[in-house]
Amino acid sequence: MQELEDLIRTIPDYPKPGIMFRDITTLLADPKGLKKAIKHMAKPFEKEKIAAVAGIEARGFILGGAIADRLECGFIPIRKKGKLPWKTIGQEYTLEYGVDVIEVHEDAIAEGTRVLIVDDLIATGGTAEAAAKLVQRSGGKIVGATFIVDLPDLGGMKRLADLGVESHALVSFGGH
């Protein structure tokens, strides 16, 4: 996946000194790169009878909608607290500087629904873990999680593996 890695811009010292920010907007802007990313994010799950893709706000919406189309299933937005218009259930997760909450409509996931979680990047795995717990609390069965970028030094994929969630990423970057 070197060609996809080459399409991801690295911005040093953003949002703070010592961080190497992996910006996928350059990949999203490239038609061939975007198509290849969507294809390979969906590929491990093509035979899994996915009923819904749960995309994590906000880049997970872009990727998740395209993956849902490719897998011929529905799409469920996982949003920050207060952004969904109907009754919701939420899941807290810890940030470097505090606590945040993500939510889903309380009727979005029926008991036993086979769900694929999608986001652009996994770092510490806090948001992805919260999304997995939210899907499970809603009655869904997590089939897996898929990302463009993994930052393995931060342990997010291991965190999902510890929950029993099979995860895939197209590229990985060492460091933070």
Coordinates of C-alpha atoms in Angstrom, one line a residue:
M1 CA 0.0 0.0 0.0
Q2 CA 3.0 2.3 -0.5
E3 CA 1.0 4.3 -3.1
L4 CA -1.6 5.1 -0.4
E5 CA 1.0 5.9 2.1
D6 CA 2.6 8.3 -0.3
L7 CA -0.8 10.2 -0.7
I8 CA -1.0 10.9 3.1
R9 CA 0.5 14.2 4.1
T10 CA 2.6 14.4 7.2
I11 CA 2.4 17.7 9.1
P12 CA 5.1 18.0 11.8
D13 CA 4.4 19.5 15.2
Y14 CA 0.6 19.6 14.7
P15 CA -1.5 20.1 16.8
K16 CA 1.4 20.4 19.2
P17 CA 5.2 20.0 19.2
G18 CA 6.4 16.4 18.8
I19 CA 3.2 15.2 17.0
M20 CA 3.4 14.0 13.4
F21 CA -0.1 14.6 12.1
R22 CA -1.2 12.2 9.4
D23 CA -3.5 14.1 7.1
I24 CA -5.7 11.9 4.8
T25 CA -7.3 14.8 3.0
T26 CA -4.6 14.5 0.3
L27 CA -5.6 10.9 -0.2
L28 CA -9.3 11.8 -0.3
A29 CA -8.6 14.4 -3.0
D30 CA -6.9 11.8 -5.3
P31 CA -9.7 9.8 -7.2
K32 CA -7.6 6.7 -7.7
G33 CA -6.2 6.8 -4.2
L34 CA -9.7 7.2 -2.7
K35 CA -11.1 4.4 -4.8
K36 CA -8.2 2.1 -3.8
A37 CA -8.6 2.9 -0.1
I38 CA -12.3 2.2 -0.1
K39 CA -11.8 -1.1 -2.0
H40 CA -9.2 -2.4 0.4
M41 CA -10.9 -1.2 3.5
A42 CA -14.0 -3.1 2.5
K43 CA -12.3 -6.2 1.0
P44 CA -11.7 -8.2 4.3
F45 CA -15.4 -8.0 5.0
E46 CA -17.0 -8.6 1.6
K47 CA -18.2 -12.1 2.6
E48 CA -19.2 -11.2 6.2
K49 CA -22.8 -10.3 5.5
I50 CA -22.4 -6.8 7.0
A51 CA -25.8 -5.2 7.8
A52 CA -24.5 -1.7 8.6
V53 CA -21.4 0.3 8.6
A54 CA -20.9 2.5 11.7
G55 CA -18.8 5.5 10.7
I56 CA -17.2 7.6 13.4
E57 CA -17.5 11.4 13.1
A58 CA -16.3 13.0 10.9
R59 CA -13.9 11.3 8.4
G60 CA -15.5 8.0 9.2
F61 CA -18.7 9.4 7.6
I62 CA -16.9 10.0 4.3
L63 CA -15.2 6.6 4.2
G64 CA -18.1 4.7 5.9
G65 CA -20.7 5.9 3.4
A66 CA -18.6 4.7 0.5
I67 CA -17.8 1.4 2.2
A68 CA -21.5 0.8 3.0
D69 CA -22.3 1.4 -0.6
R70 CA -19.6 -1.1 -1.7
L71 CA -20.9 -3.7 0.8
E72 CA -24.5 -3.0 -0.1
C73 CA -25.6 -2.3 3.5
G74 CA -26.8 0.6 5.6
F75 CA -24.8 3.4 7.3
I76 CA -25.0 4.5 11.0
P77 CA -23.4 7.7 12.1
I78 CA -21.6 7.7 15.4
R79 CA -21.5 11.4 16.4
K80 CA -20.3 13.6 19.2
K81 CA -22.7 14.3 22.0
G82 CA -25.6 16.5 21.1
K83 CA -25.3 16.3 17.3
L84 CA -28.1 13.7 16.6
P85 CA -31.7 14.9 16.5
W86 CA -33.4 11.8 18.0
K87 CA -33.2 9.9 21.3
T88 CA -29.7 8.6 21.7
I89 CA -27.5 6.4 23.8
G90 CA -23.9 7.5 24.6
Q91 CA -20.6 6.1 25.5
E92 CA -17.9 8.1 27.4
Y93 CA -14.2 7.8 26.5
T94 CA -11.1 9.3 27.9
L95 CA -9.1 11.9 26.1
E96 CA -5.6 13.2 26.8
Y97 CA -7.2 16.3 28.4
G98 CA -10.5 15.0 29.7
V99 CA -13.6 12.9 28.9
D100 CA -15.8 13.0 25.8
V101 CA -19.0 11.2 24.7
I102 CA -20.1 9.7 21.4
E103 CA -23.7 8.8 20.6
V104 CA -25.9 6.8 18.3
H105 CA -29.7 6.9 17.9
E106 CA -31.2 4.5 20.3
D107 CA -33.1 2.7 17.4
A108 CA -30.2 2.7 14.9
I109 CA -28.9 -0.8 15.7
A110 CA -31.3 -3.7 16.1
E111 CA -30.4 -6.7 18.3
G112 CA -28.0 -8.9 16.4
T113 CA -27.2 -6.4 13.6
R114 CA -23.8 -7.2 12.1
V115 CA -21.8 -4.0 12.2
L116 CA -18.5 -2.9 10.7
I117 CA -16.8 0.1 12.4
V118 CA -15.0 2.6 10.1
D119 CA -12.7 5.5 10.8
D120 CA -9.8 7.1 9.0
L121 CA -7.1 6.5 11.7
I122 CA -6.6 4.6 14.9
A123 CA -4.1 5.9 17.4
T124 CA -4.7 5.2 21.1
G125 CA -8.0 3.5 20.2
G126 CA -10.1 5.4 22.7
T127 CA -12.7 6.6 20.2
A128 CA -12.8 3.2 18.4
E129 CA -13.2 1.3 21.7
A130 CA -16.0 3.6 22.7
A131 CA -17.7 3.0 19.3
A132 CA -17.3 -0.7 19.8
K133 CA -18.9 -0.6 23.3
L134 CA -21.7 1.6 21.9
V135 CA -22.5 -0.9 19.2
Q136 CA -22.4 -3.8 21.6
R137 CA -24.6 -1.9 24.2
S138 CA -27.1 -1.2 21.3
G139 CA -27.4 -5.0 20.6
G140 CA -25.2 -5.1 17.6
K141 CA -22.6 -7.7 16.8
I142 CA -19.2 -6.2 15.7
V143 CA -17.8 -8.0 12.7
G144 CA -14.7 -5.8 12.6
A145 CA -13.2 -2.4 12.3
T146 CA -11.3 -0.9 9.4
F147 CA -9.0 2.2 9.1
I148 CA -6.7 3.8 6.6
V149 CA -4.0 4.5 9.1
D150 CA -2.7 2.7 12.2
L151 CA -0.3 4.4 14.6
P152 CA 0.9 1.1 16.2
D153 CA 3.1 2.7 18.8
L154 CA 0.0 4.1 20.4
G155 CA -1.7 0.7 20.8
G156 CA -5.2 1.2 19.4
M157 CA -5.4 -2.0 17.4
K158 CA -4.3 -4.0 20.4
R159 CA -7.0 -2.2 22.5
L160 CA -9.6 -3.4 20.0
A161 CA -8.1 -6.9 19.8
D162 CA -8.5 -7.1 23.6
L163 CA -12.2 -6.5 23.1
G164 CA -12.3 -9.3 20.5
V165 CA -12.6 -6.9 17.5
E166 CA -10.8 -7.9 14.4
S167 CA -9.3 -4.8 12.9
H168 CA -7.5 -3.9 9.7
A169 CA -5.5 -0.8 8.6
L170 CA -4.1 -0.1 5.1
V171 CA -0.9 1.6 6.2
S172 CA 0.9 2.2 9.5
F173 CA 3.2 4.9 10.6
G174 CA 5.6 4.6 13.6
G175 CA 5.8 7.2 16.3
H176 CA 3.2 9.7 17.3

